[in-house]
Amino acid sequence: MKEFKPIKEGKVREVYDNGDSLIIVATDRISAFDVILKNVVHKKGAILTQMSKFWFEFTKDLVPNHMISVDVKDMPEFFQKPEFDGNSMMCKKLEMLPIECIVRGYITGSGWESYKKNGTVCGIKLPEGLIESDKLPEAIYTPTTKADLGDHDEHITLEDTVEILEKIYPGKGEDYANQIKDLTLALYKKCADYALSKGIIIADTKFEFGLDENGNVVLGDEMLTPDSSRFWPLEGYKPGQGQPSFDKQYVRDWLKANPDSDYHLPDEVVAKSVEKYEEAYYLITGEKFDK
C-alpha cells in the first residue's frame, strides 16, 4: 500500500498529493485568533467536510467547484481507514488565487469595532445609525490577503486585488478580481437566502477561488462551514447586541473571557462546540449528522 504524507498542513486542514488530484483532510483541530488550540473537537472535521459538500452541490450552477468525491472508496487504499472516513475530500488541482474573498451581510466583530470608530468597515463608508448585528443595506465585499500560518491576513481594496492579480497574471488581473468579487456576492446571496429559510443567519463568510488548467475561475477550499462563517440562529435574533452562534465564535468568546487558559478548552466547552456544529449541520441539510 502506498503511503501518503501531507504536502501542506494548515491550522485545520492537511493536503495530500494524489497525482492528478488532491485529497484534503479536515482534522478535528480547532483554531482561534490564528492559534491552534490544544484540544481536538471530535467529529468537527467530518462535519466541516460534509457541510462543504452540501454547499458545493447547492451552488454548482453558479460556479464550478473543485470537489470530486468525499467517498474514501474513490480514494487510494491509504485513505480507506476510519480516521479519513467522512472528513476527506478528493479535489481537482487548482492554482489558488492569493485572496481571501470575505463578504459581510451584517455588522459584527471587527467590522462593528471599525464602524464605531469612523463609520466604515474595511474602508467602505456605511450609513449612519447602524447598531451591532444590524443587517447591512446590502452585503459588502471586504477581501484580505491570504497569510501564511502564524501571520495575519490584511484587509485590501478591490484595487489592491487587481494589482496583486495583475502581477501574477498580466493583462488578466482586473478580470479575475472582478469575477471573484461578483461570484462572492452571488454565492453569499443564494446561500444566505437559503440558510435564512432554514433558521440560520449567515452574518459573514469567506470563499477562496483558484484557476483550472484552462484559466477558468473555480471555487475551492472549504465552503460556508462554521469555521469560515458566522452562523447565528434566526430565532431570537436581536440587533443591538452580540448574537449567540453556531460557529467557533463560542470558542473565541470563551477564550476572551479566560485569557489565562493558554488556549486549552474545558471538556464542557468542547462538547458544546460539537453540539453547535451538529445543530448547524442539521438545520442546513435537514439531516442529522452521521459520519
PDB file of C-alpha atoms in Angstrom:
ATOM      1  CA  MET A   1       0.000   0.000   0.000  1.00  0.00           C
ATOM      2  CA  LYS A   2       1.363   3.383  -0.984  1.00  0.00           C
ATOM      3  CA  GLU A   3       1.989   5.702   1.989  1.00  0.00           C
ATOM      4  CA  PHE A   4       0.978   9.353   1.790  1.00  0.00           C
ATOM      5  CA  LYS A   5       2.336  12.339   3.705  1.00  0.00           C
ATOM      6  CA  PRO A   6       0.788  15.809   3.687  1.00  0.00           C
ATOM      7  CA  ILE A   7       2.348  18.238   1.227  1.00  0.00           C
ATOM      8  CA  LYS A   8       0.775  21.103   3.159  1.00  0.00           C
ATOM      9  CA  GLU A   9      -0.614  21.471   6.678  1.00  0.00           C
ATOM     10  CA  GLY A  10      -2.814  24.382   7.691  1.00  0.00           C
ATOM     11  CA  LYS A  11      -4.364  25.210  11.037  1.00  0.00           C
ATOM     12  CA  VAL A  12      -7.123  22.664  10.425  1.00  0.00           C
ATOM     13  CA  ARG A  13      -6.562  21.002   7.044  1.00  0.00           C
ATOM     14  CA  GLU A  14      -3.959  18.620   5.654  1.00  0.00           C
ATOM     15  CA  VAL A  15      -3.429  18.371   1.899  1.00  0.00           C
ATOM     16  CA  TYR A  16      -2.152  15.237   0.141  1.00  0.00           C
ATOM     17  CA  ASP A  17      -0.962  14.973  -3.455  1.00  0.00           C
ATOM     18  CA  ASN A  18      -2.796  12.227  -5.342  1.00  0.00           C
ATOM     19  CA  GLY A  19      -1.235  12.705  -8.766  1.00  0.00           C
ATOM     20  CA  ASP A  20      -3.865  14.430 -10.883  1.00  0.00           C
ATOM     21  CA  SER A  21      -5.945  15.351  -7.801  1.00  0.00           C
ATOM     22  CA  LEU A  22      -5.577  16.435  -4.188  1.00  0.00           C
ATOM     23  CA  ILE A  23      -7.051  14.892  -1.065  1.00  0.00           C
ATOM     24  CA  ILE A  24      -7.932  17.476   1.568  1.00  0.00           C
ATOM     25  CA  VAL A  25      -8.480  16.167   5.075  1.00  0.00           C
ATOM     26  CA  ALA A  26     -10.267  18.342   7.636  1.00  0.00           C
ATOM     27  CA  THR A  27      -8.815  17.392  11.013  1.00  0.00           C
ATOM     28  CA  ASP A  28     -10.506  17.772  14.386  1.00  0.00           C
ATOM     29  CA  ARG A  29      -8.113  20.583  15.288  1.00  0.00           C
ATOM     30  CA  ILE A  30      -9.653  23.952  16.073  1.00  0.00           C
ATOM     31  CA  SER A  31      -8.022  27.354  15.768  1.00  0.00           C
ATOM     32  CA  ALA A  32      -8.921  30.762  17.149  1.00  0.00           C
ATOM     33  CA  PHE A  33      -7.126  34.086  16.848  1.00  0.00           C
ATOM     34  CA  ASP A  34      -4.698  32.400  14.404  1.00  0.00           C
ATOM     35  CA  VAL A  35      -3.608  29.901  17.088  1.00  0.00           C
ATOM     36  CA  ILE A  36      -4.193  26.129  17.020  1.00  0.00           C
ATOM     37  CA  LEU A  37      -5.826  25.187  20.312  1.00  0.00           C
ATOM     38  CA  LYS A  38      -4.541  22.330  22.445  1.00  0.00           C
ATOM     39  CA  ASN A  39      -7.841  20.442  22.245  1.00  0.00           C
ATOM     40  CA  VAL A  40      -9.354  18.494  19.402  1.00  0.00           C
ATOM     41  CA  VAL A  41     -13.082  18.673  18.728  1.00  0.00           C
ATOM     42  CA  HIS A  42     -14.175  15.172  17.742  1.00  0.00           C
ATOM     43  CA  LYS A  43     -16.370  14.886  14.603  1.00  0.00           C
ATOM     44  CA  LYS A  44     -15.633  18.500  13.695  1.00  0.00           C
ATOM     45  CA  GLY A  45     -13.525  17.655  10.630  1.00  0.00           C
ATOM     46  CA  ALA A  46     -16.195  15.366   9.212  1.00  0.00           C
ATOM     47  CA  ILE A  47     -18.944  17.942   9.801  1.00  0.00           C
ATOM     48  CA  LEU A  48     -16.878  20.619   8.023  1.00  0.00           C
ATOM     49  CA  THR A  49     -16.255  18.327   5.040  1.00  0.00           C
ATOM     50  CA  GLN A  50     -19.864  17.174   4.708  1.00  0.00           C
ATOM     51  CA  MET A  51     -21.181  20.729   5.043  1.00  0.00           C
ATOM     52  CA  SER A  52     -18.817  21.922   2.308  1.00  0.00           C
ATOM     53  CA  LYS A  53     -20.066  19.027   0.154  1.00  0.00           C
ATOM     54  CA  PHE A  54     -23.661  20.200   0.639  1.00  0.00           C
ATOM     55  CA  TRP A  55     -22.858  23.797  -0.373  1.00  0.00           C
ATOM     56  CA  PHE A  56     -20.674  22.797  -3.337  1.00  0.00           C
ATOM     57  CA  GLU A  57     -23.568  20.778  -4.728  1.00  0.00           C
ATOM     58  CA  PHE A  58     -26.047  23.572  -3.943  1.00  0.00           C
ATOM     59  CA  THR A  59     -24.058  26.208  -5.861  1.00  0.00           C
ATOM     60  CA  LYS A  60     -22.563  24.285  -8.786  1.00  0.00           C
ATOM     61  CA  ASP A  61     -24.958  26.074 -11.136  1.00  0.00           C
ATOM     62  CA  LEU A  62     -23.352  29.410 -10.184  1.00  0.00           C
ATOM     63  CA  VAL A  63     -19.685  28.446 -10.375  1.00  0.00           C
ATOM     64  CA  PRO A  64     -17.759  25.178 -10.856  1.00  0.00           C
ATOM     65  CA  ASN A  65     -16.008  23.875  -7.740  1.00  0.00           C
ATOM     66  CA  HIS A  66     -13.064  21.599  -7.016  1.00  0.00           C
ATOM     67  CA  MET A  67     -14.942  18.714  -5.348  1.00  0.00           C
ATOM     68  CA  ILE A  68     -14.612  15.267  -6.967  1.00  0.00           C
ATOM     69  CA  SER A  69     -15.700  12.928  -4.151  1.00  0.00           C
ATOM     70  CA  VAL A  70     -15.983  12.596  -0.369  1.00  0.00           C
ATOM     71  CA  ASP A  71     -16.247   8.791  -0.542  1.00  0.00           C
ATOM     72  CA  VAL A  72     -12.986   7.157   0.597  1.00  0.00           C
ATOM     73  CA  LYS A  73     -13.783   4.214  -1.681  1.00  0.00           C
ATOM     74  CA  ASP A  74     -12.884   6.575  -4.559  1.00  0.00           C
ATOM     75  CA  MET A  75      -9.505   7.320  -2.946  1.00  0.00           C
ATOM     76  CA  PRO A  76      -6.282   5.312  -2.636  1.00  0.00           C
ATOM     77  CA  GLU A  77      -6.235   2.467  -0.114  1.00  0.00           C
ATOM     78  CA  PHE A  78      -4.226   4.575   2.355  1.00  0.00           C
ATOM     79  CA  PHE A  79      -7.303   6.770   2.928  1.00  0.00           C
ATOM     80  CA  GLN A  80      -9.718   3.875   3.364  1.00  0.00           C
ATOM     81  CA  LYS A  81      -9.327   3.956   7.139  1.00  0.00           C
ATOM     82  CA  PRO A  82     -11.706   5.178   9.858  1.00  0.00           C
ATOM     83  CA  GLU A  83      -9.636   8.304  10.545  1.00  0.00           C
ATOM     84  CA  PHE A  84     -10.173   9.514   6.972  1.00  0.00           C
ATOM     85  CA  ASP A  85     -13.776   8.405   6.503  1.00  0.00           C
ATOM     86  CA  GLY A  86     -16.133  11.372   6.237  1.00  0.00           C
ATOM     87  CA  ASN A  87     -13.561  14.118   6.699  1.00  0.00           C
ATOM     88  CA  SER A  88     -11.677  13.719   3.399  1.00  0.00           C
ATOM     89  CA  MET A  89     -12.442  15.312   0.052  1.00  0.00           C
ATOM     90  CA  MET A  90     -10.812  14.427  -3.267  1.00  0.00           C
ATOM     91  CA  CYS A  91     -10.458  17.626  -5.277  1.00  0.00           C
ATOM     92  CA  LYS A  92      -9.314  18.922  -8.626  1.00  0.00           C
ATOM     93  CA  LYS A  93      -5.950  20.621  -8.571  1.00  0.00           C
ATOM     94  CA  LEU A  94      -6.226  24.386  -8.896  1.00  0.00           C
ATOM     95  CA  GLU A  95      -3.801  27.281  -8.960  1.00  0.00           C
ATOM     96  CA  MET A  96      -5.218  29.100  -5.942  1.00  0.00           C
ATOM     97  CA  LEU A  97      -5.574  32.879  -6.065  1.00  0.00           C
ATOM     98  CA  PRO A  98      -3.874  34.591  -3.082  1.00  0.00           C
ATOM     99  CA  ILE A  99      -7.051  36.366  -1.943  1.00  0.00           C
ATOM    100  CA  GLU A 100      -9.485  35.634   0.896  1.00  0.00           C
ATOM    101  CA  CYS A 101     -12.853  36.675  -0.531  1.00  0.00           C
ATOM    102  CA  ILE A 102     -14.784  37.900   2.507  1.00  0.00           C
ATOM    103  CA  VAL A 103     -18.404  39.029   2.341  1.00  0.00           C
ATOM    104  CA  ARG A 104     -20.319  40.663   5.180  1.00  0.00           C
ATOM    105  CA  GLY A 105     -24.103  40.841   5.315  1.00  0.00           C
ATOM    106  CA  TYR A 106     -24.348  42.009   8.932  1.00  0.00           C
ATOM    107  CA  ILE A 107     -22.207  44.294  11.058  1.00  0.00           C
ATOM    108  CA  THR A 108     -20.362  42.428  13.769  1.00  0.00           C
ATOM    109  CA  GLY A 109     -16.896  41.536  15.041  1.00  0.00           C
ATOM    110  CA  SER A 110     -14.016  43.639  13.743  1.00  0.00           C
ATOM    111  CA  GLY A 111     -16.412  45.358  11.312  1.00  0.00           C
ATOM    112  CA  TRP A 112     -18.508  46.646  14.207  1.00  0.00           C
ATOM    113  CA  GLU A 113     -15.396  47.846  16.059  1.00  0.00           C
ATOM    114  CA  SER A 114     -14.254  49.735  12.960  1.00  0.00           C
ATOM    115  CA  TYR A 115     -17.700  51.228  12.323  1.00  0.00           C
ATOM    116  CA  LYS A 116     -17.904  52.597  15.865  1.00  0.00           C
ATOM    117  CA  LYS A 117     -14.611  54.425  15.331  1.00  0.00           C
ATOM    118  CA  ASN A 118     -15.145  56.018  11.935  1.00  0.00           C
ATOM    119  CA  GLY A 119     -18.337  54.769  10.291  1.00  0.00           C
ATOM    120  CA  THR A 120     -16.506  52.478   7.881  1.00  0.00           C
ATOM    121  CA  VAL A 121     -15.793  48.763   7.503  1.00  0.00           C
ATOM    122  CA  CYS A 122     -12.554  47.966   5.673  1.00  0.00           C
ATOM    123  CA  GLY A 123     -12.619  51.471   4.205  1.00  0.00           C
ATOM    124  CA  ILE A 124     -16.225  51.179   2.966  1.00  0.00           C
ATOM    125  CA  LYS A 125     -18.443  54.009   4.240  1.00  0.00           C
ATOM    126  CA  LEU A 126     -21.682  52.718   5.741  1.00  0.00           C
ATOM    127  CA  PRO A 127     -24.905  54.545   6.638  1.00  0.00           C
ATOM    128  CA  GLU A 128     -25.067  56.311   9.984  1.00  0.00           C
ATOM    129  CA  GLY A 129     -27.074  54.878  12.869  1.00  0.00           C
ATOM    130  CA  LEU A 130     -26.299  51.178  12.485  1.00  0.00           C
ATOM    131  CA  ILE A 131     -26.259  49.133  15.671  1.00  0.00           C
ATOM    132  CA  GLU A 132     -24.348  45.965  16.482  1.00  0.00           C
ATOM    133  CA  SER A 133     -25.525  42.907  14.475  1.00  0.00           C
ATOM    134  CA  ASP A 134     -27.678  45.039  12.146  1.00  0.00           C
ATOM    135  CA  LYS A 135     -28.295  43.689   8.674  1.00  0.00           C
ATOM    136  CA  LEU A 136     -26.431  45.851   6.165  1.00  0.00           C
ATOM    137  CA  PRO A 137     -28.454  47.568   3.396  1.00  0.00           C
ATOM    138  CA  GLU A 138     -26.553  45.295   1.008  1.00  0.00           C
ATOM    139  CA  ALA A 139     -23.748  42.802   1.502  1.00  0.00           C
ATOM    140  CA  ILE A 140     -20.232  44.220   1.186  1.00  0.00           C
ATOM    141  CA  TYR A 141     -17.081  42.639  -0.237  1.00  0.00           C
ATOM    142  CA  THR A 142     -14.037  43.075   2.014  1.00  0.00           C
ATOM    143  CA  PRO A 143     -11.160  40.938   0.682  1.00  0.00           C
ATOM    144  CA  THR A 144      -7.933  40.233   2.542  1.00  0.00           C
ATOM    145  CA  THR A 145      -4.540  38.847   1.714  1.00  0.00           C
ATOM    146  CA  LYS A 146      -4.092  35.136   2.358  1.00  0.00           C
ATOM    147  CA  ALA A 147      -1.478  34.923   5.109  1.00  0.00           C
ATOM    148  CA  ASP A 148       0.816  32.018   5.850  1.00  0.00           C
ATOM    149  CA  LEU A 149       0.367  30.009   9.048  1.00  0.00           C
ATOM    150  CA  GLY A 150       1.112  32.255  12.048  1.00  0.00           C
ATOM    151  CA  ASP A 151       0.722  35.517  10.119  1.00  0.00           C
ATOM    152  CA  HIS A 152      -2.345  37.736   9.996  1.00  0.00           C
ATOM    153  CA  ASP A 153      -4.473  38.444   6.933  1.00  0.00           C
ATOM    154  CA  GLU A 154      -4.531  42.110   5.906  1.00  0.00           C
ATOM    155  CA  HIS A 155      -7.572  43.944   4.559  1.00  0.00           C
ATOM    156  CA  ILE A 156      -7.193  45.136   0.976  1.00  0.00           C
ATOM    157  CA  THR A 157      -9.353  47.028  -1.510  1.00  0.00           C
ATOM    158  CA  LEU A 158     -10.672  45.812  -4.841  1.00  0.00           C
ATOM    159  CA  GLU A 159      -7.980  47.965  -6.455  1.00  0.00           C
ATOM    160  CA  ASP A 160      -5.330  46.182  -4.375  1.00  0.00           C
ATOM    161  CA  THR A 161      -6.786  42.868  -5.530  1.00  0.00           C
ATOM    162  CA  VAL A 162      -6.467  43.935  -9.158  1.00  0.00           C
ATOM    163  CA  GLU A 163      -2.857  44.976  -8.564  1.00  0.00           C
ATOM    164  CA  ILE A 164      -1.938  41.698  -6.807  1.00  0.00           C
ATOM    165  CA  LEU A 165      -3.519  39.532  -9.506  1.00  0.00           C
ATOM    166  CA  GLU A 166      -2.172  41.651 -12.373  1.00  0.00           C
ATOM    167  CA  LYS A 167       1.379  40.987 -11.183  1.00  0.00           C
ATOM    168  CA  ILE A 168       0.737  37.237 -11.351  1.00  0.00           C
ATOM    169  CA  TYR A 169      -1.489  37.234 -14.456  1.00  0.00           C
ATOM    170  CA  PRO A 170      -0.527  40.209 -16.649  1.00  0.00           C
ATOM    171  CA  GLY A 171      -3.489  41.523 -18.598  1.00  0.00           C
ATOM    172  CA  LYS A 172      -5.981  39.430 -16.620  1.00  0.00           C
ATOM    173  CA  GLY A 173      -5.782  40.853 -13.090  1.00  0.00           C
ATOM    174  CA  GLU A 174      -8.792  43.139 -13.389  1.00  0.00           C
ATOM    175  CA  ASP A 175     -10.942  40.443 -14.967  1.00  0.00           C
ATOM    176  CA  TYR A 176     -10.089  37.874 -12.281  1.00  0.00           C
ATOM    177  CA  ALA A 177     -10.537  40.443  -9.482  1.00  0.00           C
ATOM    178  CA  ASN A 178     -13.997  41.400 -10.732  1.00  0.00           C
ATOM    179  CA  GLN A 179     -15.003  37.789 -11.320  1.00  0.00           C
ATOM    180  CA  ILE A 180     -14.182  36.679  -7.777  1.00  0.00           C
ATOM    181  CA  LYS A 181     -15.904  39.737  -6.299  1.00  0.00           C
ATOM    182  CA  ASP A 182     -19.089  39.128  -8.313  1.00  0.00           C
ATOM    183  CA  LEU A 183     -19.052  35.404  -7.547  1.00  0.00           C
ATOM    184  CA  THR A 184     -18.506  36.024  -3.833  1.00  0.00           C
ATOM    185  CA  LEU A 185     -21.541  38.300  -3.632  1.00  0.00           C
ATOM    186  CA  ALA A 186     -23.702  35.979  -5.779  1.00  0.00           C
ATOM    187  CA  LEU A 187     -22.764  32.902  -3.721  1.00  0.00           C
ATOM    188  CA  TYR A 188     -23.468  34.735  -0.479  1.00  0.00           C
ATOM    189  CA  LYS A 189     -26.894  35.914  -1.641  1.00  0.00           C
ATOM    190  CA  LYS A 190     -28.004  32.461  -2.826  1.00  0.00           C
ATOM    191  CA  CYS A 191     -26.740  30.655   0.261  1.00  0.00           C
ATOM    192  CA  ALA A 192     -27.735  33.284   2.847  1.00  0.00           C
ATOM    193  CA  ASP A 193     -31.293  33.329   1.464  1.00  0.00           C
ATOM    194  CA  TYR A 194     -31.446  29.540   1.663  1.00  0.00           C
ATOM    195  CA  ALA A 195     -29.981  29.405   5.188  1.00  0.00           C
ATOM    196  CA  LEU A 196     -32.453  32.040   6.378  1.00  0.00           C
ATOM    197  CA  SER A 197     -35.297  29.804   5.213  1.00  0.00           C
ATOM    198  CA  LYS A 198     -33.811  27.091   7.473  1.00  0.00           C
ATOM    199  CA  GLY A 199     -33.472  29.312  10.538  1.00  0.00           C
ATOM    200  CA  ILE A 200     -29.824  30.370  10.208  1.00  0.00           C
ATOM    201  CA  ILE A 201     -28.453  33.852   9.543  1.00  0.00           C
ATOM    202  CA  ILE A 202     -25.113  33.811   7.744  1.00  0.00           C
ATOM    203  CA  ALA A 203     -23.637  37.044   9.070  1.00  0.00           C
ATOM    204  CA  ASP A 204     -20.421  36.786   7.075  1.00  0.00           C
ATOM    205  CA  THR A 205     -18.237  34.220   5.373  1.00  0.00           C
ATOM    206  CA  LYS A 206     -15.209  33.790   3.140  1.00  0.00           C
ATOM    207  CA  PHE A 207     -14.600  31.984  -0.124  1.00  0.00           C
ATOM    208  CA  GLU A 208     -11.424  31.038  -1.955  1.00  0.00           C
ATOM    209  CA  PHE A 209     -11.021  30.615  -5.683  1.00  0.00           C
ATOM    210  CA  GLY A 210      -8.445  29.099  -7.989  1.00  0.00           C
ATOM    211  CA  LEU A 211      -7.850  28.610 -11.691  1.00  0.00           C
ATOM    212  CA  ASP A 212      -8.157  25.324 -13.550  1.00  0.00           C
ATOM    213  CA  GLU A 213      -5.814  24.256 -16.345  1.00  0.00           C
ATOM    214  CA  ASN A 214      -7.785  26.409 -18.811  1.00  0.00           C
ATOM    215  CA  GLY A 215      -7.607  29.556 -16.690  1.00  0.00           C
ATOM    216  CA  ASN A 216     -11.242  29.345 -15.580  1.00  0.00           C
ATOM    217  CA  VAL A 217     -12.209  30.547 -12.082  1.00  0.00           C
ATOM    218  CA  VAL A 218     -13.211  27.618  -9.839  1.00  0.00           C
ATOM    219  CA  LEU A 219     -14.427  27.657  -6.224  1.00  0.00           C
ATOM    220  CA  GLY A 220     -12.052  25.800  -3.898  1.00  0.00           C
ATOM    221  CA  ASP A 221     -11.059  25.256  -0.259  1.00  0.00           C
ATOM    222  CA  GLU A 222     -13.988  24.912   2.172  1.00  0.00           C
ATOM    223  CA  MET A 223     -17.402  26.500   1.822  1.00  0.00           C
ATOM    224  CA  LEU A 224     -19.805  28.003   4.340  1.00  0.00           C
ATOM    225  CA  THR A 225     -18.704  25.962   7.305  1.00  0.00           C
ATOM    226  CA  PRO A 226     -18.818  27.099  10.937  1.00  0.00           C
ATOM    227  CA  ASP A 227     -15.034  27.573  10.637  1.00  0.00           C
ATOM    228  CA  SER A 228     -15.234  30.013   7.733  1.00  0.00           C
ATOM    229  CA  SER A 229     -18.504  31.795   8.589  1.00  0.00           C
ATOM    230  CA  ARG A 230     -20.554  33.364  11.342  1.00  0.00           C
ATOM    231  CA  PHE A 231     -23.823  31.443  11.717  1.00  0.00           C
ATOM    232  CA  TRP A 232     -26.498  32.931  14.008  1.00  0.00           C
ATOM    233  CA  PRO A 233     -29.868  31.398  14.916  1.00  0.00           C
ATOM    234  CA  LEU A 234     -32.718  33.360  13.335  1.00  0.00           C
ATOM    235  CA  GLU A 235     -34.864  32.614  16.365  1.00  0.00           C
ATOM    236  CA  GLY A 236     -34.108  35.246  18.971  1.00  0.00           C
ATOM    237  CA  TYR A 237     -32.098  37.445  16.586  1.00  0.00           C
ATOM    238  CA  LYS A 238     -31.996  40.914  18.115  1.00  0.00           C
ATOM    239  CA  PRO A 239     -29.822  43.742  16.749  1.00  0.00           C
ATOM    240  CA  GLY A 240     -28.099  45.949  19.285  1.00  0.00           C
ATOM    241  CA  GLN A 241     -26.032  43.187  20.883  1.00  0.00           C
ATOM    242  CA  GLY A 242     -23.813  40.240  20.096  1.00  0.00           C
ATOM    243  CA  GLN A 243     -25.650  37.129  18.906  1.00  0.00           C
ATOM    244  CA  PRO A 244     -25.369  33.509  20.010  1.00  0.00           C
ATOM    245  CA  SER A 245     -23.779  31.477  17.245  1.00  0.00           C
ATOM    246  CA  PHE A 246     -23.358  28.020  15.771  1.00  0.00           C
ATOM    247  CA  ASP A 247     -19.739  28.641  14.848  1.00  0.00           C
ATOM    248  CA  LYS A 248     -16.446  28.877  16.679  1.00  0.00           C
ATOM    249  CA  GLN A 249     -17.339  32.357  17.925  1.00  0.00           C
ATOM    250  CA  TYR A 250     -18.495  30.471  21.035  1.00  0.00           C
ATOM    251  CA  VAL A 251     -14.900  29.273  21.492  1.00  0.00           C
ATOM    252  CA  ARG A 252     -13.481  32.743  20.770  1.00  0.00           C
ATOM    253  CA  ASP A 253     -15.804  34.265  23.379  1.00  0.00           C
ATOM    254  CA  TRP A 254     -14.725  31.704  25.980  1.00  0.00           C
ATOM    255  CA  LEU A 255     -11.050  32.384  25.265  1.00  0.00           C
ATOM    256  CA  LYS A 256     -11.588  36.144  25.555  1.00  0.00           C
ATOM    257  CA  ALA A 257     -13.289  35.646  28.921  1.00  0.00           C
ATOM    258  CA  ASN A 258     -10.484  33.325  30.082  1.00  0.00           C
ATOM    259  CA  PRO A 259      -7.223  34.968  28.981  1.00  0.00           C
ATOM    260  CA  ASP A 260      -5.104  32.679  31.194  1.00  0.00           C
ATOM    261  CA  SER A 261      -6.386  29.494  29.551  1.00  0.00           C
ATOM    262  CA  ASP A 262      -3.218  29.021  27.461  1.00  0.00           C
ATOM    263  CA  TYR A 263      -5.537  28.038  24.576  1.00  0.00           C
ATOM    264  CA  HIS A 264      -6.823  24.939  26.361  1.00  0.00           C
ATOM    265  CA  LEU A 265     -10.600  24.439  26.476  1.00  0.00           C
ATOM    266  CA  PRO A 266     -12.509  22.670  29.271  1.00  0.00           C
ATOM    267  CA  ASP A 267     -14.319  19.479  28.239  1.00  0.00           C
ATOM    268  CA  GLU A 268     -17.732  21.147  28.527  1.00  0.00           C
ATOM    269  CA  VAL A 269     -16.723  23.891  26.063  1.00  0.00           C
ATOM    270  CA  VAL A 270     -15.523  21.241  23.594  1.00  0.00           C
ATOM    271  CA  ALA A 271     -18.772  19.285  23.988  1.00  0.00           C
ATOM    272  CA  LYS A 272     -20.852  22.435  23.472  1.00  0.00           C
ATOM    273  CA  SER A 273     -18.864  23.237  20.328  1.00  0.00           C
ATOM    274  CA  VAL A 274     -19.660  19.811  18.836  1.00  0.00           C
ATOM    275  CA  GLU A 275     -23.354  20.302  19.654  1.00  0.00           C
ATOM    276  CA  LYS A 276     -23.391  23.653  17.875  1.00  0.00           C
ATOM    277  CA  TYR A 277     -21.681  22.258  14.771  1.00  0.00           C
ATOM    278  CA  GLU A 278     -24.110  19.321  14.654  1.00  0.00           C
ATOM    279  CA  GLU A 279     -27.133  21.580  15.089  1.00  0.00           C
ATOM    280  CA  ALA A 280     -25.990  23.855  12.264  1.00  0.00           C
ATOM    281  CA  TYR A 281     -25.475  20.831  10.016  1.00  0.00           C
ATOM    282  CA  TYR A 282     -28.971  19.537  10.800  1.00  0.00           C
ATOM    283  CA  LEU A 283     -30.688  22.873  10.176  1.00  0.00           C
ATOM    284  CA  ILE A 284     -28.899  23.441   6.858  1.00  0.00           C
ATOM    285  CA  THR A 285     -29.071  19.943   5.393  1.00  0.00           C
ATOM    286  CA  GLY A 286     -32.220  18.642   7.071  1.00  0.00           C
ATOM    287  CA  GLU A 287     -30.292  15.530   8.119  1.00  0.00           C
ATOM    288  CA  LYS A 288     -28.822  14.529  11.465  1.00  0.00           C
ATOM    289  CA  PHE A 289     -25.068  14.271  11.234  1.00  0.00           C
ATOM    290  CA  ASP A 290     -23.920  10.697  10.762  1.00  0.00           C
ATOM    291  CA  LYS A 291     -20.295  10.221   9.833  1.00  0.00           C
TER     292      LYS A 291
END
